[in-house]
Tab-separated table of C-alpha atoms in Angstrom:
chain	number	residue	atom	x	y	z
A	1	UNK	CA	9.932	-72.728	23.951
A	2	UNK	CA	13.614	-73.881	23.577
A	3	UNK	CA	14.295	-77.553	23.958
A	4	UNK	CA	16.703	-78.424	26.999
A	5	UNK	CA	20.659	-78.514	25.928
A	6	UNK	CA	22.809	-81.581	27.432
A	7	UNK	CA	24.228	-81.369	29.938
A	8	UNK	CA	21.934	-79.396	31.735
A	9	UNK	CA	20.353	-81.069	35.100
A	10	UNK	CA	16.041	-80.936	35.454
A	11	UNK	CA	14.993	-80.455	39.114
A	12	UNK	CA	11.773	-80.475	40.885
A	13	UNK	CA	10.668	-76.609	40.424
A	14	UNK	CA	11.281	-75.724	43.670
A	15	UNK	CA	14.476	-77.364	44.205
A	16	UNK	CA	15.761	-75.438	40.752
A	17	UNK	CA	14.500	-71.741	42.602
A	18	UNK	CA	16.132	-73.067	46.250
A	19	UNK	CA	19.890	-73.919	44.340
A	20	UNK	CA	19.682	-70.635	42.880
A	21	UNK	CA	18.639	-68.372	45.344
A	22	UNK	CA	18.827	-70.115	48.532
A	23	UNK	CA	15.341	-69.818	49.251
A	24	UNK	CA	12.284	-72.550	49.165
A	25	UNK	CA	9.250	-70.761	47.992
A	26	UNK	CA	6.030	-72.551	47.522
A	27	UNK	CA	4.811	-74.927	44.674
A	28	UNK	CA	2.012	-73.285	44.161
A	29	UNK	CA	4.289	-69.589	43.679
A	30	UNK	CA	6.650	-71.911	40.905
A	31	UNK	CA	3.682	-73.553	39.415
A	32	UNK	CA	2.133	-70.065	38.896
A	33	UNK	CA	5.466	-68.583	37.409
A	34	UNK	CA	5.277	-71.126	34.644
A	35	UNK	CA	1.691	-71.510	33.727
A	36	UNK	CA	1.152	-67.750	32.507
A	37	UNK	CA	3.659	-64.774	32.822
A	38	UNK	CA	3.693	-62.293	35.441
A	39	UNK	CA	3.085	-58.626	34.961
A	40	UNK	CA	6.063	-57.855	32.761
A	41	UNK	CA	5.714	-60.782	30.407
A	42	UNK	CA	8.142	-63.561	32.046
A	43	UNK	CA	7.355	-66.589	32.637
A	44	UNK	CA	10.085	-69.471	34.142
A	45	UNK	CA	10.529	-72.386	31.353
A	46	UNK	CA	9.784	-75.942	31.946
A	47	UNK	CA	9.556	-79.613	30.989
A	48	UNK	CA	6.977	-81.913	31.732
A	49	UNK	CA	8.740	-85.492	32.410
A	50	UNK	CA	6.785	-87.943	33.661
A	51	UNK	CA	3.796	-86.135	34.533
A	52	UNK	CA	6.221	-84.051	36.513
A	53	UNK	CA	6.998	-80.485	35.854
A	54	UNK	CA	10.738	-79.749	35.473
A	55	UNK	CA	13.180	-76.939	34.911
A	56	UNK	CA	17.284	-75.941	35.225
A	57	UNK	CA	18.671	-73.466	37.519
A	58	UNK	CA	19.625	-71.287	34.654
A	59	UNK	CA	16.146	-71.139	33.608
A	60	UNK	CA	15.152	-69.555	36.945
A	61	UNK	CA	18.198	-67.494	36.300
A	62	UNK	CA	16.688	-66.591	33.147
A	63	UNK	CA	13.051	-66.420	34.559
A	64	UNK	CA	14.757	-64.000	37.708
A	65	UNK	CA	16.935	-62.107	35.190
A	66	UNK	CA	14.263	-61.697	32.510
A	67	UNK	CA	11.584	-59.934	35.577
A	68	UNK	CA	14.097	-57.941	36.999
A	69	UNK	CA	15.451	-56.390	33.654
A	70	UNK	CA	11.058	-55.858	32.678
A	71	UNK	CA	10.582	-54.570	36.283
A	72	UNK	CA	13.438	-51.843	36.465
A	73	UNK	CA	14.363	-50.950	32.637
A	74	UNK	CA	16.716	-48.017	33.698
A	75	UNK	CA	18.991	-50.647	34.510
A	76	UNK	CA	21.811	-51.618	33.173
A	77	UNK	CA	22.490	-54.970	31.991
A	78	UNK	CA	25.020	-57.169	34.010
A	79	UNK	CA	27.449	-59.233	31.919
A	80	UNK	CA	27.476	-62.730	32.890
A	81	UNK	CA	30.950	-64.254	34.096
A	82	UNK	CA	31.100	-66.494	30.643
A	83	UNK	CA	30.203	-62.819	28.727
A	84	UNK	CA	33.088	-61.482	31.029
A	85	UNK	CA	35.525	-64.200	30.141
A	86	UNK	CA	34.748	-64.551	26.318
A	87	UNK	CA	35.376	-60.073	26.022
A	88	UNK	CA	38.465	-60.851	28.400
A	89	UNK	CA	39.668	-63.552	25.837
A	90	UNK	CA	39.112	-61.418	22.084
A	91	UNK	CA	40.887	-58.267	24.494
A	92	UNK	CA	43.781	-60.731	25.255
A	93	UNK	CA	43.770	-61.916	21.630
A	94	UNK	CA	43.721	-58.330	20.260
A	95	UNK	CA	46.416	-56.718	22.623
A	96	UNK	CA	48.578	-59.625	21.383
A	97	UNK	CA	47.876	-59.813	17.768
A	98	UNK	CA	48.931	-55.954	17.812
A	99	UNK	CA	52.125	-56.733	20.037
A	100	UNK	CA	50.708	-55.212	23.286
């Protein structure tokens, strides 16, 4: 398991799924995603502070990401806006290095 970078807020599980999707499921659905991985091998990380269990909203990106990506595998994979901006930055960097 990777360790938690700065910067990067914990929240109660099910606050962490409700910021990123906007829905509240139940503790017992988030406890269950990361205490053994679902049927295509995902499971959400988390940190146990406290005697709490923990995660980040980009781990339930990662977790939602991961599943979706196992779940449909004809799909293609969706660049991420900091993927987007770092290819838009080396294409800027390019055109201008050649004089475009």
């Amino acid at each position: 398991m990777k360790g938690i970078s700065r910067g990067k807020q914990l929240l109660p599980l099910v606050d962490a799924v409700y910021q990123e999707t906007g829905r509240r499921p139940a503790l017992s659905t988030v406890l269950r995603w990361s205490q053994k991985p679902n049927r295509h091998g995902c499971r959400l990380q988390t940190w146990r502070v406290g005697g709490r269990r923990l995660t980040t909203v980009e781990a339930v990106r990662d977790y939602i990401d991961a599943t979706t990506a196992a779940a449909d595998p004809g799909l293609l994979p969706v660049a991420t806006n900091q993927q987007m901006t770092s290819a838009h930055k080396r294409a800027m960097e390019q055109l201008e290095k050649e004089g475009i």
